Short mmCIF file of C-alpha atoms in Angstrom, two decimals:
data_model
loop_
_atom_site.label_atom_id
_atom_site.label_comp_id
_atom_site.label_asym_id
_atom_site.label_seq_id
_atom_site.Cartn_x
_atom_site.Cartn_y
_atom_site.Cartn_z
CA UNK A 1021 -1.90 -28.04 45.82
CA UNK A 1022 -0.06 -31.20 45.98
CA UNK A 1023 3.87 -29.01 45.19
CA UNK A 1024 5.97 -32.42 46.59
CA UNK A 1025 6.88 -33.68 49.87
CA UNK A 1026 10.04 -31.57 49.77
CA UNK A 1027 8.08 -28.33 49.76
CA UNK A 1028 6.63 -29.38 53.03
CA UNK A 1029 9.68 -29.95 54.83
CA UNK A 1030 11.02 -26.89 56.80
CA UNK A 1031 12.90 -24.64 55.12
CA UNK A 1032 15.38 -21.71 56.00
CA UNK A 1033 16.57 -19.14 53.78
CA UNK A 1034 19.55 -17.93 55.60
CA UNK A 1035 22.33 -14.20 54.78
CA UNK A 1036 19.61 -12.18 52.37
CA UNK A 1037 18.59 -8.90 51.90
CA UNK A 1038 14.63 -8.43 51.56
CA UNK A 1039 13.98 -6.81 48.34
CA UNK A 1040 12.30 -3.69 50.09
CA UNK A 1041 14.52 -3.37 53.39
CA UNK A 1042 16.24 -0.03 54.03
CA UNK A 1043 20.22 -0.68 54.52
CA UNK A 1044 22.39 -3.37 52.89
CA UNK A 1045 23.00 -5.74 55.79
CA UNK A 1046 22.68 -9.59 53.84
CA UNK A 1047 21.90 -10.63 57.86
CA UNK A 1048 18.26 -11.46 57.67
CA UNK A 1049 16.59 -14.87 57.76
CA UNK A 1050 12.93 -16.24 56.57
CA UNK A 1051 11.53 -19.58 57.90
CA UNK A 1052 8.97 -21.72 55.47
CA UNK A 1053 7.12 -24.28 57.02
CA UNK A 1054 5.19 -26.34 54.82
CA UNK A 1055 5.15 -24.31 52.32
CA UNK A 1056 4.32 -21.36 54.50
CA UNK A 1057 6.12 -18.27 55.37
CA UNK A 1058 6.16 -18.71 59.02
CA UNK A 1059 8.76 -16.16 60.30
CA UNK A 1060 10.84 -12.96 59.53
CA UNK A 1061 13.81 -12.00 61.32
CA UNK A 1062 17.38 -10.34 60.88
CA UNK A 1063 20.74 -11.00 62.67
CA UNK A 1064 21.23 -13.16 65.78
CA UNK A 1065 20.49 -16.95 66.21
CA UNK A 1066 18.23 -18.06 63.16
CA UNK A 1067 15.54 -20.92 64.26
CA UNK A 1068 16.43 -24.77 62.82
CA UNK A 1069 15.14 -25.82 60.03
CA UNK A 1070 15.18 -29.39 57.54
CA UNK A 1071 17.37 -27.74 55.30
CA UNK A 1072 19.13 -23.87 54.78
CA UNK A 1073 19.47 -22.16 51.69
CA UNK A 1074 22.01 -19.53 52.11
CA UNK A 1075 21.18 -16.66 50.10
CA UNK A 1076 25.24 -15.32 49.87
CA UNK A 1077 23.31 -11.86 50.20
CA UNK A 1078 21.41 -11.79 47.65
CA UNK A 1079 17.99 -9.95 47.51
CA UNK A 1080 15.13 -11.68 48.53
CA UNK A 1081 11.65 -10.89 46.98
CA UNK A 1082 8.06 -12.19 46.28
CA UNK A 1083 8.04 -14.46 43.50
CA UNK A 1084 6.91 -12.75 40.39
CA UNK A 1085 3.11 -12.79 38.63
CA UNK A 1086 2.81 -12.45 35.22
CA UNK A 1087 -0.72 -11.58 33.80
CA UNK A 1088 0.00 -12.16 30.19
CA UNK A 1089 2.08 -15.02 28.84
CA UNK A 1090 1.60 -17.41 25.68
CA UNK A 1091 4.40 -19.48 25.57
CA UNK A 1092 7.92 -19.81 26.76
CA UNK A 1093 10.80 -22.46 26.85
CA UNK A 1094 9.66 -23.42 22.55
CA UNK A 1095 5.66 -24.17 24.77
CA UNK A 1096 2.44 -22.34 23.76
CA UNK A 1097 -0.97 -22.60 25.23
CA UNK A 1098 -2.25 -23.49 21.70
CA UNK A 1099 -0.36 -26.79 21.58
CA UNK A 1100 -3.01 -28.11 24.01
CA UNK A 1101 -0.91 -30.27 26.37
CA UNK A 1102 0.22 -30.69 30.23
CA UNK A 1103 3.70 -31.15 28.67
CA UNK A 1104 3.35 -27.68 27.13
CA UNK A 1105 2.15 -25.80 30.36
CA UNK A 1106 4.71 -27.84 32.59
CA UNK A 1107 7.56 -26.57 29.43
CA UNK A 1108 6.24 -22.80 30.49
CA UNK A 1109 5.52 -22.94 33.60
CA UNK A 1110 9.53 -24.41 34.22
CA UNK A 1111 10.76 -21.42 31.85
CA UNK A 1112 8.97 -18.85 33.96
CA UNK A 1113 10.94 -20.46 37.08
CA UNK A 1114 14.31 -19.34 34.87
CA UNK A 1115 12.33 -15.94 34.99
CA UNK A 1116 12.12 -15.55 38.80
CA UNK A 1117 8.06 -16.04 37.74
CA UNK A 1118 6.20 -18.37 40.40
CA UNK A 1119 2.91 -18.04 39.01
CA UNK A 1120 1.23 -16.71 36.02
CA UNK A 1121 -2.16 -16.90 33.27
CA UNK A 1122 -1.72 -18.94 30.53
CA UNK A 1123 -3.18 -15.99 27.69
CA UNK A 1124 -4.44 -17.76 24.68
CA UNK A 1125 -7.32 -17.24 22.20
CA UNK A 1126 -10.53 -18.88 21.76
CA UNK A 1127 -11.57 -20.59 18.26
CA UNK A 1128 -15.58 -20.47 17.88
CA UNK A 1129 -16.70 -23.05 16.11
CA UNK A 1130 -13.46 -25.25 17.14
CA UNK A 1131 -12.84 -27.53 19.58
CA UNK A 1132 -10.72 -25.54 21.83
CA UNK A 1133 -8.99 -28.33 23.84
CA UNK A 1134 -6.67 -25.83 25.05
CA UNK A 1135 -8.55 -24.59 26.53
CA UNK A 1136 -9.83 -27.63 28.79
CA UNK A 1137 -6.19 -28.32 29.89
CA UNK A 1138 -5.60 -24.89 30.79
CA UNK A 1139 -8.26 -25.72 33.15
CA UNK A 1140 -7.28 -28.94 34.42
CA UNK A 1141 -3.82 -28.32 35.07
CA UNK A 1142 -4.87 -25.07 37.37
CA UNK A 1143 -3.44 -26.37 40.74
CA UNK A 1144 -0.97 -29.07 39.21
CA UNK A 1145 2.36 -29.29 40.81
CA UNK A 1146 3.89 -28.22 36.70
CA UNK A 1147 7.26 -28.27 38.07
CA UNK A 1148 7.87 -24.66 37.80
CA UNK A 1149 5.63 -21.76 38.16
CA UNK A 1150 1.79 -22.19 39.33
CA UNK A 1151 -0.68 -21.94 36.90
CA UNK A 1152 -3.59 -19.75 38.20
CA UNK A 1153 -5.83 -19.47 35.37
CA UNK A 1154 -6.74 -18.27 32.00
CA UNK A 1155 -6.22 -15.12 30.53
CA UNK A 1156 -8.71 -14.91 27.12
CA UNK A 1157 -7.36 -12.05 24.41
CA UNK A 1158 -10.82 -12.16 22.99
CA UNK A 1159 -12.87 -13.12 21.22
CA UNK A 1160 -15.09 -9.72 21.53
CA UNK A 1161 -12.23 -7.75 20.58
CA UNK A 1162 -11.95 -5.41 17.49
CA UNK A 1163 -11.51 -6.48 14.12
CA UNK A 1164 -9.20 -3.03 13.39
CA UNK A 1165 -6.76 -3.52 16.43
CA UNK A 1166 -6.71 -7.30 16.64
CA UNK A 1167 -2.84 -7.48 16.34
CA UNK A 1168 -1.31 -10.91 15.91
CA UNK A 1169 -5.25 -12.34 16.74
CA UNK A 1170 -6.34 -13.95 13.29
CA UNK A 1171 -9.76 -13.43 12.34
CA UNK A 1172 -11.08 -16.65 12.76
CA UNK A 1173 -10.30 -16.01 16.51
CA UNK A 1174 -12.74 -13.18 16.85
CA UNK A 1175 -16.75 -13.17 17.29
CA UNK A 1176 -19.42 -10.71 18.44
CA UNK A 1177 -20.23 -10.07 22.09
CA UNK A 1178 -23.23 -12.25 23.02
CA UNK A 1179 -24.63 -14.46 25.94
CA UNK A 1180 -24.38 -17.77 23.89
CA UNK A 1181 -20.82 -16.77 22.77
CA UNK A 1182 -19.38 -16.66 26.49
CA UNK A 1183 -21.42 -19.28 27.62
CA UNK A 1184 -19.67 -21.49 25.41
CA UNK A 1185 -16.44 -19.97 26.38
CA UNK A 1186 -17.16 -20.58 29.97
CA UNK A 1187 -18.28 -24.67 29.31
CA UNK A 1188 -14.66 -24.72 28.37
CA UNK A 1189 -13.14 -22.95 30.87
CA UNK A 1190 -14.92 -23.50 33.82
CA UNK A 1191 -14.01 -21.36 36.93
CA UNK A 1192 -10.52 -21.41 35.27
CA UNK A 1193 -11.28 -18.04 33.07
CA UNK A 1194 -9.05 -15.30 35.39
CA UNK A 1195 -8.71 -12.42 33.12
CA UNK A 1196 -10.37 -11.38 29.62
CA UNK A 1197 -9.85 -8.74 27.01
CA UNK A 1198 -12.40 -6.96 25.08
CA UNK A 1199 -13.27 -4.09 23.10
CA UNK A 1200 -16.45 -2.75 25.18
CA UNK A 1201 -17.60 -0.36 22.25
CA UNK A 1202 -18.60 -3.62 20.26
CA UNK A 1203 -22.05 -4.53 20.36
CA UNK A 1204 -22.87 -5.86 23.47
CA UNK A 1205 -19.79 -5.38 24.89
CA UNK A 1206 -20.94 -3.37 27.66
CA UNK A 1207 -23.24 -6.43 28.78
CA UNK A 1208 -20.66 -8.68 28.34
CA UNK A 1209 -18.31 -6.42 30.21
CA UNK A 1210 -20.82 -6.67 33.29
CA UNK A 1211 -21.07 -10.31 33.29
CA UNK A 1212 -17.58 -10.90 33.01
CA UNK A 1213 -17.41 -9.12 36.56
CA UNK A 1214 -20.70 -10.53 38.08
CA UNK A 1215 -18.72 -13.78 37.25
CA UNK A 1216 -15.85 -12.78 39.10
CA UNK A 1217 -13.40 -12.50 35.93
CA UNK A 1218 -11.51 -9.23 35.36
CA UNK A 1219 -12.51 -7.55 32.40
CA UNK A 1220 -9.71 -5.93 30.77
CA UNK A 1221 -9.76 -3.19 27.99
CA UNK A 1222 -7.71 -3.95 25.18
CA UNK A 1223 -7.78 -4.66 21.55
CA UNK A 1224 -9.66 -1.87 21.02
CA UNK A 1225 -11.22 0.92 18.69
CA UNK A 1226 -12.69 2.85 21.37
CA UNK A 1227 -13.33 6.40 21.72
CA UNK A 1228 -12.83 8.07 24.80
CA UNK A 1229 -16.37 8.22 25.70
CA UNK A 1230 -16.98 4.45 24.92
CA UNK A 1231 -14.11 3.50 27.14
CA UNK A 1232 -15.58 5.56 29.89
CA UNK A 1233 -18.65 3.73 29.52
CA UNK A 1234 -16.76 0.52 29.96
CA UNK A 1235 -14.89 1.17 32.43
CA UNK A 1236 -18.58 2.15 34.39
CA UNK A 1237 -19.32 -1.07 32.98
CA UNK A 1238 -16.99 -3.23 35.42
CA UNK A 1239 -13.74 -2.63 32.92
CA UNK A 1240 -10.98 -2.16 35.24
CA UNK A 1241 -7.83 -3.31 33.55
CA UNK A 1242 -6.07 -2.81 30.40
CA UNK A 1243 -4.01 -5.68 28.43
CA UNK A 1244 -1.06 -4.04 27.30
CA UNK A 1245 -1.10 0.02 27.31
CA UNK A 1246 -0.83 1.80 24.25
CA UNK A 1247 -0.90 -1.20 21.67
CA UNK A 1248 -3.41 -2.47 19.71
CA UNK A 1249 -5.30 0.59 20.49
CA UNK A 1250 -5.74 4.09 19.38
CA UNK A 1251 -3.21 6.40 19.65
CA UNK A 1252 -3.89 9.66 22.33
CA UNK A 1253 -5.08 12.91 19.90
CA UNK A 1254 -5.11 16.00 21.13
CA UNK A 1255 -8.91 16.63 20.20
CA UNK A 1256 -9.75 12.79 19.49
CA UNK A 1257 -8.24 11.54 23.60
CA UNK A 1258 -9.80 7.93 22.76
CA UNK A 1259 -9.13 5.47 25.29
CA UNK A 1260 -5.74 6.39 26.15
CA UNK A 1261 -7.34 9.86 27.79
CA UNK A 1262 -9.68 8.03 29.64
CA UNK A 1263 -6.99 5.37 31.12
CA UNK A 1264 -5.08 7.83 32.21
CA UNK A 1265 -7.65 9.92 34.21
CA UNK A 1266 -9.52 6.55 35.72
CA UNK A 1267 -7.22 6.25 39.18
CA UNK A 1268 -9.34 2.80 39.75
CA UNK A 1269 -8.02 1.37 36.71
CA UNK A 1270 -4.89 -0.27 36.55
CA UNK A 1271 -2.63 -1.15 33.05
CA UNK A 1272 -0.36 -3.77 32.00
CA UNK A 1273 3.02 -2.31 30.44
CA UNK A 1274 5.10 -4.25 28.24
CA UNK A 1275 8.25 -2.11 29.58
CA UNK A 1276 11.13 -3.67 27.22
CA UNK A 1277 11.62 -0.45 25.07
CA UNK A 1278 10.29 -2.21 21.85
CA UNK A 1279 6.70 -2.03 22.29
CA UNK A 1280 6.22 1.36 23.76
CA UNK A 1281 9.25 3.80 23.63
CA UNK A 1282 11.53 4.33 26.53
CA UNK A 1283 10.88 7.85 26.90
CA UNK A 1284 6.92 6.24 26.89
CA UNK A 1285 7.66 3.68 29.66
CA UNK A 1286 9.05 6.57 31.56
CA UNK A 1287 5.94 8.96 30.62
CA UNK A 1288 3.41 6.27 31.56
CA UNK A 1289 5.02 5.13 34.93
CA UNK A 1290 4.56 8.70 35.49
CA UNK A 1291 1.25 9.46 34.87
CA UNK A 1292 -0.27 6.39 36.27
CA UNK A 1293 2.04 5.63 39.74
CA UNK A 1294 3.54 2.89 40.73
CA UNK A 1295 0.26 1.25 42.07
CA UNK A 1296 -1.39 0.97 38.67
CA UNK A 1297 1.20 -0.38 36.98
CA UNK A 1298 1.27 -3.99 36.33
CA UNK A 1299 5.26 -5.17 33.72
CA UNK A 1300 4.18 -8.53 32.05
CA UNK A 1301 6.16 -10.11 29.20
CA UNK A 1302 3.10 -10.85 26.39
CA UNK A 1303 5.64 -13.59 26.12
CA UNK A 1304 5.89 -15.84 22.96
CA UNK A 1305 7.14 -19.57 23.09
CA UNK A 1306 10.62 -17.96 22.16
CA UNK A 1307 10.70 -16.60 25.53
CA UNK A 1308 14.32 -18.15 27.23
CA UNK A 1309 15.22 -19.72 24.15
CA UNK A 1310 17.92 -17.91 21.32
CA UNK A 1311 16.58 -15.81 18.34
CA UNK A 1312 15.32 -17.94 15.64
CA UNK A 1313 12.10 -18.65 13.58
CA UNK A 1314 9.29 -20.12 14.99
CA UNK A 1315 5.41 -20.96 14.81
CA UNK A 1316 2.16 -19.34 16.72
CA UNK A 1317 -1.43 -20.15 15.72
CA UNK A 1318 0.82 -21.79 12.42
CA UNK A 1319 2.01 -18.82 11.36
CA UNK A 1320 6.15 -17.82 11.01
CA UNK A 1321 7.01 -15.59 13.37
CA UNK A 1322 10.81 -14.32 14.12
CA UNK A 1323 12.48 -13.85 17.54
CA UNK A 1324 15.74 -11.38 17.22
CA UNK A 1325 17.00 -9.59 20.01
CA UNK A 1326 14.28 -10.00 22.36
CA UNK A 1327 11.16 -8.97 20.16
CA UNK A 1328 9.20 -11.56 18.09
CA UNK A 1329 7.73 -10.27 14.84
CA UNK A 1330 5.63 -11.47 11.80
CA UNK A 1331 7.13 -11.72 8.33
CA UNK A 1332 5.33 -8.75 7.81
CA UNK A 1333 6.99 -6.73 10.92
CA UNK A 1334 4.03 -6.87 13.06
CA UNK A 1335 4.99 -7.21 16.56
CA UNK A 1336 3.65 -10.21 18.13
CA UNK A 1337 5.39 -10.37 21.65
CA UNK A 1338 8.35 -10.85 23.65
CA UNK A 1339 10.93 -13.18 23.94
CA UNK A 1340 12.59 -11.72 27.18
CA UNK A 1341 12.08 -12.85 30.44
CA UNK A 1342 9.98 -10.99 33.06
CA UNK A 1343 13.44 -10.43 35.36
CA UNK A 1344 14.94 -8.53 31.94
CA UNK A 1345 12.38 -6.21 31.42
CA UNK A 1346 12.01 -5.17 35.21
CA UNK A 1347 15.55 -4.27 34.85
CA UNK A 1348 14.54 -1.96 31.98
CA UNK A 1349 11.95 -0.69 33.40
CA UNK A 1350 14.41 0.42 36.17
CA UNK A 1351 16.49 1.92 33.59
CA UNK A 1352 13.94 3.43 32.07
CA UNK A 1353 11.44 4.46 34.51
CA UNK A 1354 14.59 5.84 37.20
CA UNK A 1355 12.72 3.88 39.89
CA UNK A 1356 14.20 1.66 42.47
CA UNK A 1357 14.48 -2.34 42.10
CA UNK A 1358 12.23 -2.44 44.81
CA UNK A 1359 9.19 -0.49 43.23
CA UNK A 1360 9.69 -2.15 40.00
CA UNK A 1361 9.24 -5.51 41.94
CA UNK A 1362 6.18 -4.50 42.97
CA UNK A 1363 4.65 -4.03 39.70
CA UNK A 1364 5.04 -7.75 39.47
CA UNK A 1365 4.10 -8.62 42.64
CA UNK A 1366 1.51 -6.83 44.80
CA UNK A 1367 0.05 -5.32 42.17
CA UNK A 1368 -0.79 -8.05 40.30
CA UNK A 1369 -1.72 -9.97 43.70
CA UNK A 1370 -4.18 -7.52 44.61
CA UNK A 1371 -6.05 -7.64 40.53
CA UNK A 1372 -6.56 -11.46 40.96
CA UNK A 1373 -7.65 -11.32 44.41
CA UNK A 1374 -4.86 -13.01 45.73
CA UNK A 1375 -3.13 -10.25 47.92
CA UNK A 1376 -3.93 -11.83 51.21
CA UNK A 1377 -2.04 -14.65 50.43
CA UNK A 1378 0.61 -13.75 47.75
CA UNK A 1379 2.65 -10.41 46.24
CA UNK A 1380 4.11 -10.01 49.67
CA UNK A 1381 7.44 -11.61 51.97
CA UNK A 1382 5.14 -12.46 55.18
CA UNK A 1383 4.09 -14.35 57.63
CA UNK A 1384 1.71 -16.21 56.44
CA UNK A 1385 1.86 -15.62 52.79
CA UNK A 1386 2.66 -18.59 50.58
CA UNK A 1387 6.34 -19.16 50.26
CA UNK A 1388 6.52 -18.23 46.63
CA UNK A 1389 10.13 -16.55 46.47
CA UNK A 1390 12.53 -15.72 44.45
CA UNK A 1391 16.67 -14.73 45.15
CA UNK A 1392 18.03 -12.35 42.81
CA UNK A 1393 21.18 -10.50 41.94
CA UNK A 1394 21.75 -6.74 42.06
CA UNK A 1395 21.16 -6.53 38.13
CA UNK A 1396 17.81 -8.68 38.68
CA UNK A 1397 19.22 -11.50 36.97
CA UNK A 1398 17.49 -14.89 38.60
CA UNK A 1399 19.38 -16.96 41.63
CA UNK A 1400 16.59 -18.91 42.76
CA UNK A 1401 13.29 -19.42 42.96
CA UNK A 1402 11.00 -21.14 45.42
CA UNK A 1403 7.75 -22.31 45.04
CA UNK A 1404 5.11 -23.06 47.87
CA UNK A 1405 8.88 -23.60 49.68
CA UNK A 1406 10.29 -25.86 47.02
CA UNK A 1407 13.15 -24.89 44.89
CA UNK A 1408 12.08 -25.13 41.23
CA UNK A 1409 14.67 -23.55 39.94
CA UNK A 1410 18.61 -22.43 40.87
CA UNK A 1411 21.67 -21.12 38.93
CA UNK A 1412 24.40 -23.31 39.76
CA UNK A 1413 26.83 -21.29 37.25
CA UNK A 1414 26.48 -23.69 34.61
#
């Protein structure tokens, strides 16, 4: 993937812990060779190498994956540039995030140029995190639960509709949302996955009979659980009843305590395991920068205390990191670091179809890593065996 002659050079990463290793010894040792995890060990004399990173102890863990970004470091997908995907890609870095989906919207009728970068710059050395693909929120999505989606970004379910979707994303499209009780959105659902794109619930008006139907349909993922859907009714279950009871079917969580309630993050993580649970950000282009005012899709949005809102209150996204809210979610959920790592790692490995190769510290595996403090908070992070990103203490 072309990640710079450093991250071929040998590489050992020297005193950590690995993220899921019983005991606290900081003795053990992992070996990258061109850009490849080549060995594992603890203790005793650790092999040569180009050059040493000394982890000081710290915990050592997959790099993270997040399903569901926009924007980050003041980028957005929308603003249709390299520049703009390098901005986010180096701002997930900060994050301990070493790859991710750029999640956007499509415009019918518009040019979509985003688009087409997205899908050129899929395997670029960005200078940060890779960029695997795209992740579309919509257009078949409802008109009722659309969220921060503006109207002229939605359009009915139909063959000509993704087919022009697909001439401008190529085999880039990862991931997309839709509402499958549209129209035709049980066809589209099934074409999605005869593509090999992930067709994920969300945005949605759904009952819980319709859902079912979709998730027969090839549906097996839902964007952000709980919002911009219907709420669960005793009598009326709607989709939430029949996420819940689908073991096949796993759901992103935006765990910060803003968009679902602690005591909700805590319920959910619950109910679903630790296997079906995928913590993204839904981040915003305020993501690592300070609270402030700023732009998506042109309209004023603000960014105060990690949440980013419309004028009007509607909540848009996030503007933490995806380290911050796996710390919550430890808080929250009163599960080790360890398993909340793993919502950001293997599981989302394992969605894309990625798992042999990434989600995991092994031999083998691409050396996509990332060193982290006992409160989560970001050290270092390696990509492909390059560091792309290190707190010096500045």
């Amino acid at each position: 993937m072309g990640w710079g002659q450093d991250g071929m050079a040998s590489l050992l990463i020297s005193h950590c812990r690995l993220y899921d290793a019983a005991g606290v010894d900081a003795d053990g040792w992992v070996l990258v060779d061109g850009g490849i995890i080549s060995q594992i060990g603890a203790g005793g004399a650790a092999p040569d190498a180009d050059r040493v990173l000394d982890a000081g102890g710290r915990l050592l863990a997959p790099g993270f994956i997040d399903v569901h970004i926009q924007g980050a470091g003041g980028a957005d997908v929308l603003d249709a540039t390299p520049a703009a995907l390098a901005t986010i890609a180096k701002t997930c870095a900060r994050c301990g995030v070493t790859s991710y989906l750029a999640t956007t919207v499509y415009k019918p009728d518009q040019d979509n140029r985003h688009l087409q970068v997205v899908s050129e710059c899929i395997g670029r050395d960005l200078g940060g995190a890779r960029l695997l693909g795209t992740h579309l929120e919509g257009p078949f999505i409802s008109s009722q639960k659309r969220g921060m989606i503006q109207p002229d970004c939605l359009t009915a379910p139909s063959p000509s509709a993704l087919d022009a979707i697909l001439n401008k994303t190529g085999d880039g499209l990862a991931m997309m949302t839709i509402a499958p009780e549209l129209p035709g959105g049980l066809d589209l659902a099934s074409a999605l996955v005869d593509r090999g794109v992930i067709a994920s619930l969300g945005h949605t008006s759904a009952t819980y009979e319709e859902t079912l139907r979709g998730f027969d349909a090839g549906i097996n993922h839902v964007t952000h659980l709980f919002n911009a859907m219907p709420s669960l009714h005793h009598r009326a279950p709607g989709p939430l009843g029949a996420i819940f009871e689908r073991p096949d079917v796993t759901v992103q969580v935006i765990a910060d305590g803003v968009h679902l309630h602690p005591s909700v993050v805590r319920l959910v993580f619950a109910a679903v395991g630790a296997s079906r649970f995928v913590t993204i950000t839904d981040g915003m282009q305020a993501l690592g920068l300070p609270d402030g005012h700023y732009t998506y899709n042109d309209i004023l949005y603000e960014a105060r205390d990690g949440a980013a809102r419309y004028k009007d209150g509607t909540l848009i996204g996030t503007a933490l990191g995806l380290n911050r809210i796996l710390a919550r979610l430890v808080q929250f959920a009163g599960c080790s670091p360890a398993t909340a790592i793993r919502t950001v790692t293997e599981n989302p490995a394992a969605i894309l179809g990625i798992g042999e190769r990434a989600g995991s510290i092994k031999v083998g595996y691409d050396a996509d890593l990332v060193l982290l403090e006992e409160d989560l908070a970001v050290h270092a992070t390696l990509v492909g065996g390059r560091v792309v990103y290190q707190n010096n203490g500045d």
